[in-house]
Amino acid sequence: MPTHATFRTLQATWLENALRQYAALSEPGPGVSRLAYTRLERQAHELFAGQLAELGIASYTDAAGNTIGELPPNAEPRPGAIGTGSHLDSVPHGGAYDGVVGVVGALAVATAAGAHDRPRHHPWRFVAFAAEEGARFGQACNGSRIVAGLTGAADLHQLTDSTGTTIAAAMAECGLAPHDAEAARWDARDWSAFVELHIEQGTVLQDRRVPIGLVDTVSGSTRLRVSLTGVASHTGGTPMDGRHDALATAAECVLGCERLALAAAEVNTRITVGSLTVEPGAITIIPGRVVFTVDVRETDHGRQRTATDAVSGHCRAVAGRRGVDIEIEELADTPPVDLSSEVRSAAGDAAAGLGLDAVVIPSGASHDTQQISRLTEAGIVFVPSHGGLSHSPDEFSTAEQIADGTAVLLETMYRLDARR
């Protein structure tokens, strides 16, 4: 095997070029827009499959849209695969690194492992998950939730995007088989461990000047859709004290959500209103209907549910006082997950062996590994994010930082492979 310095130099340029290839698969506009279960996401999966094929690794796409390749062992075989990978979809006008770093990192690991005779006793699997981002349908990690048995075929007909298209319909439009989703479910007995490389999407590593993060806990997320129905009326003819303004009601609700989160600043509660639509949306009409979304995140599920209940109670109270009808729909509820201490220890030893400092930190963002941890031991390796920016065109990690993370990922997989 090459030294870390050599590996880092060789990989940095390749990683940068690979990231550029995936970033080119985007809708027009700033950043990267490659939404879940769209033509562009499928093209990205085809690119991944083609890159695996160039390495002599066969792959397949399952009913959920996940693409999976496998490198067989080259030494005395042991049961259970060791996997790595991430996702290829993005939020609207997102960045070029979220998810994709873990996919190109997996490809770099496949390249290095296939080129050297260091013993591998387990099958190594390389995965590009489908539909990780919840930006389109409200629920995150659809591909990994399906393989983990957390989402079934019937569930795919329930959630819709802003146009009313269900997940099932979007999958079918892409040539996938939503009716056969259960066939994509993984058997836990087929797995030994899974580790994901990802950008931090925060500033801890940058602020501490540490190149590697070892994730211990992934925050949970509860997502709500709040619909407010007031009375649309003429802005000039309707007195201020006789209005049932859905937008003014929403404004008070939104600021209340922020106050609830700020009051819980000593813990990890984060509450965000990320989208808001106003109808009829004319300058001379009092808004009669507003729909907005709320994302509640926490590393403790009890606090997560308490915060969600507080948001619902606050919004109902505001709407009642203002004479506006309210409906609150829970789109998704994913609890926090504590990741494997053994995988984290292997990653820490890998970093130390490469001369790289590492720190244990939580993840405020959801990840596919959060779902896979229900099937097998799982962990996440972080690399720094410039300015902590993510889900933004300005998202950035250097090729050298990603190469360091890829080296840790490779060595972690070898350490996990060597276990008995």
Coordinates of C-alpha atoms in Angstrom, one line a residue, residues 115-347:
A115 CA -5.1 -2.4 -6.8
H116 CA -3.3 -4.0 -3.8
D117 CA -3.1 -7.5 -2.3
R118 CA -3.6 -6.5 1.4
P119 CA -5.9 -9.2 2.8
R120 CA -9.7 -8.6 2.6
H121 CA -11.7 -11.3 4.3
H122 CA -15.1 -9.8 3.9
P123 CA -17.0 -8.6 0.8
W124 CA -16.6 -4.8 0.5
R125 CA -19.7 -3.1 -0.8
F126 CA -20.0 0.4 -2.3
V127 CA -23.3 2.1 -2.1
A128 CA -24.9 5.2 -3.6
F129 CA -28.2 5.7 -1.8
A130 CA -31.2 7.3 -3.5
A131 CA -33.3 10.2 -2.2
E132 CA -31.4 11.0 1.0
E133 CA -32.4 14.7 1.0
G134 CA -35.9 15.5 2.3
A135 CA -36.1 18.7 0.3
R136 CA -38.6 17.2 -2.3
F137 CA -40.9 14.9 -0.3
G138 CA -40.4 16.1 3.3
Q139 CA -38.9 12.7 4.5
A140 CA -35.2 12.2 4.4
C141 CA -33.2 9.1 3.7
N142 CA -35.8 7.3 1.6
G143 CA -33.4 4.8 -0.1
S144 CA -31.7 3.8 3.2
R145 CA -35.0 3.8 5.1
I146 CA -36.3 1.3 2.5
V147 CA -33.3 -1.1 2.8
A148 CA -33.5 -0.8 6.6
G149 CA -37.2 -1.8 6.6
L150 CA -38.3 1.6 7.9
T151 CA -40.3 2.5 4.8
G152 CA -42.5 0.1 2.9
A153 CA -44.2 0.2 -0.4
A154 CA -47.5 1.5 1.0
D155 CA -45.7 4.5 2.6
L156 CA -44.4 5.6 -0.8
H157 CA -48.0 6.6 -1.8
Q158 CA -48.5 8.9 1.2
L159 CA -45.8 11.6 0.8
T160 CA -46.0 14.1 -2.0
D161 CA -43.8 17.0 -3.4
S162 CA -45.1 20.5 -4.0
T163 CA -46.8 19.5 -7.2
G164 CA -48.7 16.6 -5.6
T165 CA -46.5 13.9 -7.1
T166 CA -46.1 11.0 -4.7
I167 CA -42.8 9.3 -4.0
A168 CA -44.1 6.2 -5.7
A169 CA -45.1 8.1 -8.9
A170 CA -41.7 9.8 -9.0
M171 CA -39.9 6.5 -8.7
A172 CA -42.0 4.9 -11.4
E173 CA -41.3 7.9 -13.7
C174 CA -37.6 7.1 -13.2
G175 CA -38.1 3.4 -14.2
L176 CA -37.9 2.1 -10.6
A177 CA -40.3 -0.3 -9.0
P178 CA -42.0 1.3 -5.9
H179 CA -44.5 -1.6 -5.7
D180 CA -41.5 -4.0 -5.1
A181 CA -39.8 -1.8 -2.5
E182 CA -39.7 -4.6 0.2
A183 CA -37.5 -6.6 -2.2
A184 CA -34.8 -4.0 -1.7
R185 CA -34.6 -4.6 2.1
W186 CA -31.2 -5.7 3.4
D187 CA -30.8 -8.8 5.6
A188 CA -28.8 -7.8 8.7
R189 CA -27.0 -11.2 8.6
D190 CA -25.4 -10.1 5.3
W191 CA -23.6 -7.2 6.9
S192 CA -20.6 -6.8 9.3
A193 CA -20.2 -3.0 9.4
F194 CA -20.9 0.2 7.5
V195 CA -18.9 3.5 7.6
E196 CA -19.8 6.7 5.7
L197 CA -17.5 9.6 4.8
H198 CA -19.2 13.0 4.8
I199 CA -18.5 16.7 5.1
E200 CA -19.2 18.0 8.6
Q201 CA -21.7 20.7 7.7
G202 CA -20.6 22.6 10.7
T203 CA -17.6 24.5 12.1
V204 CA -16.2 22.3 14.9
L205 CA -13.4 20.8 12.9
Q206 CA -12.5 24.1 11.3
D207 CA -12.6 26.0 14.6
R208 CA -10.5 23.3 16.3
R209 CA -8.1 22.9 13.3
V210 CA -8.7 19.1 13.4
P211 CA -8.9 17.2 10.1
I212 CA -11.1 14.3 11.1
G213 CA -14.4 14.0 13.0
L214 CA -15.7 10.8 14.5
V215 CA -19.5 10.9 14.9
D216 CA -20.9 9.5 18.1
T217 CA -24.6 10.6 17.7
V218 CA -26.8 11.6 14.8
S219 CA -29.5 14.1 15.6
G220 CA -33.1 13.1 15.2
S221 CA -35.5 15.2 13.0
T222 CA -39.3 15.7 13.2
R223 CA -40.8 17.5 10.2
L224 CA -44.1 19.3 10.3
R225 CA -46.3 20.9 7.6
V226 CA -48.5 23.7 9.1
S227 CA -51.5 24.9 7.1
L228 CA -53.2 28.1 8.1
T229 CA -56.5 29.2 6.6
G230 CA -57.8 32.7 7.2
V231 CA -59.9 35.0 5.1
A232 CA -58.7 36.5 1.9
S233 CA -60.0 40.1 1.5
H234 CA -59.3 43.5 0.1
T235 CA -56.3 45.2 1.7
G236 CA -58.0 48.6 1.5
G237 CA -61.5 47.7 2.4
T238 CA -60.9 45.4 5.4
P239 CA -60.2 47.2 8.8
M240 CA -57.1 46.0 10.7
D241 CA -59.1 44.9 13.7
G242 CA -61.4 42.7 11.5
R243 CA -58.8 40.7 9.7
H244 CA -58.0 36.9 9.8
D245 CA -54.6 37.3 8.1
A246 CA -53.0 33.9 7.5
L247 CA -49.5 35.4 6.8
A248 CA -49.5 37.6 9.9
T249 CA -50.4 34.5 11.9
A250 CA -47.6 32.5 10.2
A251 CA -45.1 35.3 11.0
E252 CA -46.0 35.1 14.7
C253 CA -45.7 31.3 14.6
V254 CA -42.3 31.4 12.9
L255 CA -40.8 33.9 15.4
G256 CA -42.2 31.8 18.2
C257 CA -40.5 28.7 16.8
E258 CA -37.2 30.6 16.9
R259 CA -37.8 31.7 20.5
L260 CA -38.5 28.2 21.6
A261 CA -35.2 27.0 20.1
L262 CA -33.2 29.9 21.6
A263 CA -34.7 29.2 25.0
A264 CA -33.2 25.6 24.7
A265 CA -29.8 26.9 23.6
E266 CA -28.0 25.0 26.4
V267 CA -29.0 21.7 24.7
N268 CA -29.1 20.7 21.0
T269 CA -32.6 21.8 20.1
R270 CA -32.7 23.4 16.6
I271 CA -36.0 24.5 15.1
T272 CA -36.2 25.8 11.5
V273 CA -39.0 27.1 9.3
G274 CA -37.5 26.3 5.8
S275 CA -40.3 27.0 3.4
L276 CA -43.5 29.1 3.3
T277 CA -46.1 29.6 0.6
V278 CA -48.7 32.4 0.5
E279 CA -52.0 32.4 -1.3
P280 CA -53.3 34.2 -3.2
G281 CA -50.0 36.1 -3.2
A282 CA -51.2 39.4 -4.5
I283 CA -50.3 42.9 -3.3
T284 CA -53.9 44.0 -2.8
I285 CA -55.3 40.8 -1.1
I286 CA -54.9 39.9 2.6
P287 CA -53.3 36.4 2.6
G288 CA -56.0 33.8 3.0
R289 CA -53.8 30.7 3.2
V290 CA -50.2 30.0 4.2
V291 CA -48.4 26.7 4.4
F292 CA -45.0 26.4 6.1
T293 CA -42.7 23.6 7.2
V294 CA -40.9 23.1 10.5
D295 CA -37.8 21.0 11.1
V296 CA -37.1 20.1 14.7
R297 CA -33.7 18.6 15.4
E298 CA -32.3 17.1 18.6
T299 CA -29.7 14.6 19.9
D300 CA -32.2 13.4 22.5
H301 CA -35.5 12.0 21.4
G302 CA -37.4 13.0 24.5
R303 CA -36.3 16.7 24.0
Q304 CA -37.1 16.3 20.3
R305 CA -40.7 15.3 21.0
T306 CA -41.1 17.9 23.7
A307 CA -39.9 20.6 21.3
T308 CA -42.2 19.3 18.6
D309 CA -45.2 19.5 21.0
A310 CA -44.2 23.0 22.0
V311 CA -44.1 24.1 18.4
S312 CA -47.6 22.6 17.8
G313 CA -49.0 24.1 20.9
H314 CA -47.6 27.5 20.2
C315 CA -48.9 27.6 16.6
R316 CA -52.4 26.4 17.6
A317 CA -52.5 29.1 20.3
V318 CA -51.5 31.9 17.9
A319 CA -54.0 30.7 15.3
G320 CA -56.8 30.4 17.8
R321 CA -56.2 33.9 19.1
R322 CA -56.2 35.3 15.6
G323 CA -59.3 33.4 14.4
V324 CA -57.4 31.4 11.8
D325 CA -57.9 27.7 11.1
I326 CA -54.9 25.5 11.5
E327 CA -53.9 22.0 10.5
I328 CA -50.6 20.4 11.5
E329 CA -49.3 17.3 9.7
E330 CA -46.3 15.3 10.8
L331 CA -44.4 14.5 7.7
A332 CA -41.6 12.4 9.4
D333 CA -40.2 11.6 12.8
T334 CA -36.7 10.1 12.9
P335 CA -35.2 9.6 16.4
P336 CA -31.5 10.3 17.2
V337 CA -29.1 7.4 16.8
D338 CA -26.0 6.5 18.8
L339 CA -23.5 5.1 16.4
S340 CA -21.2 2.1 17.0
S341 CA -18.4 2.7 19.4
E342 CA -16.4 -0.1 17.8
V343 CA -16.5 1.5 14.3
R344 CA -15.7 4.8 15.9
S345 CA -12.7 3.3 17.7
A346 CA -11.5 1.7 14.5
A347 CA -11.7 5.0 12.7

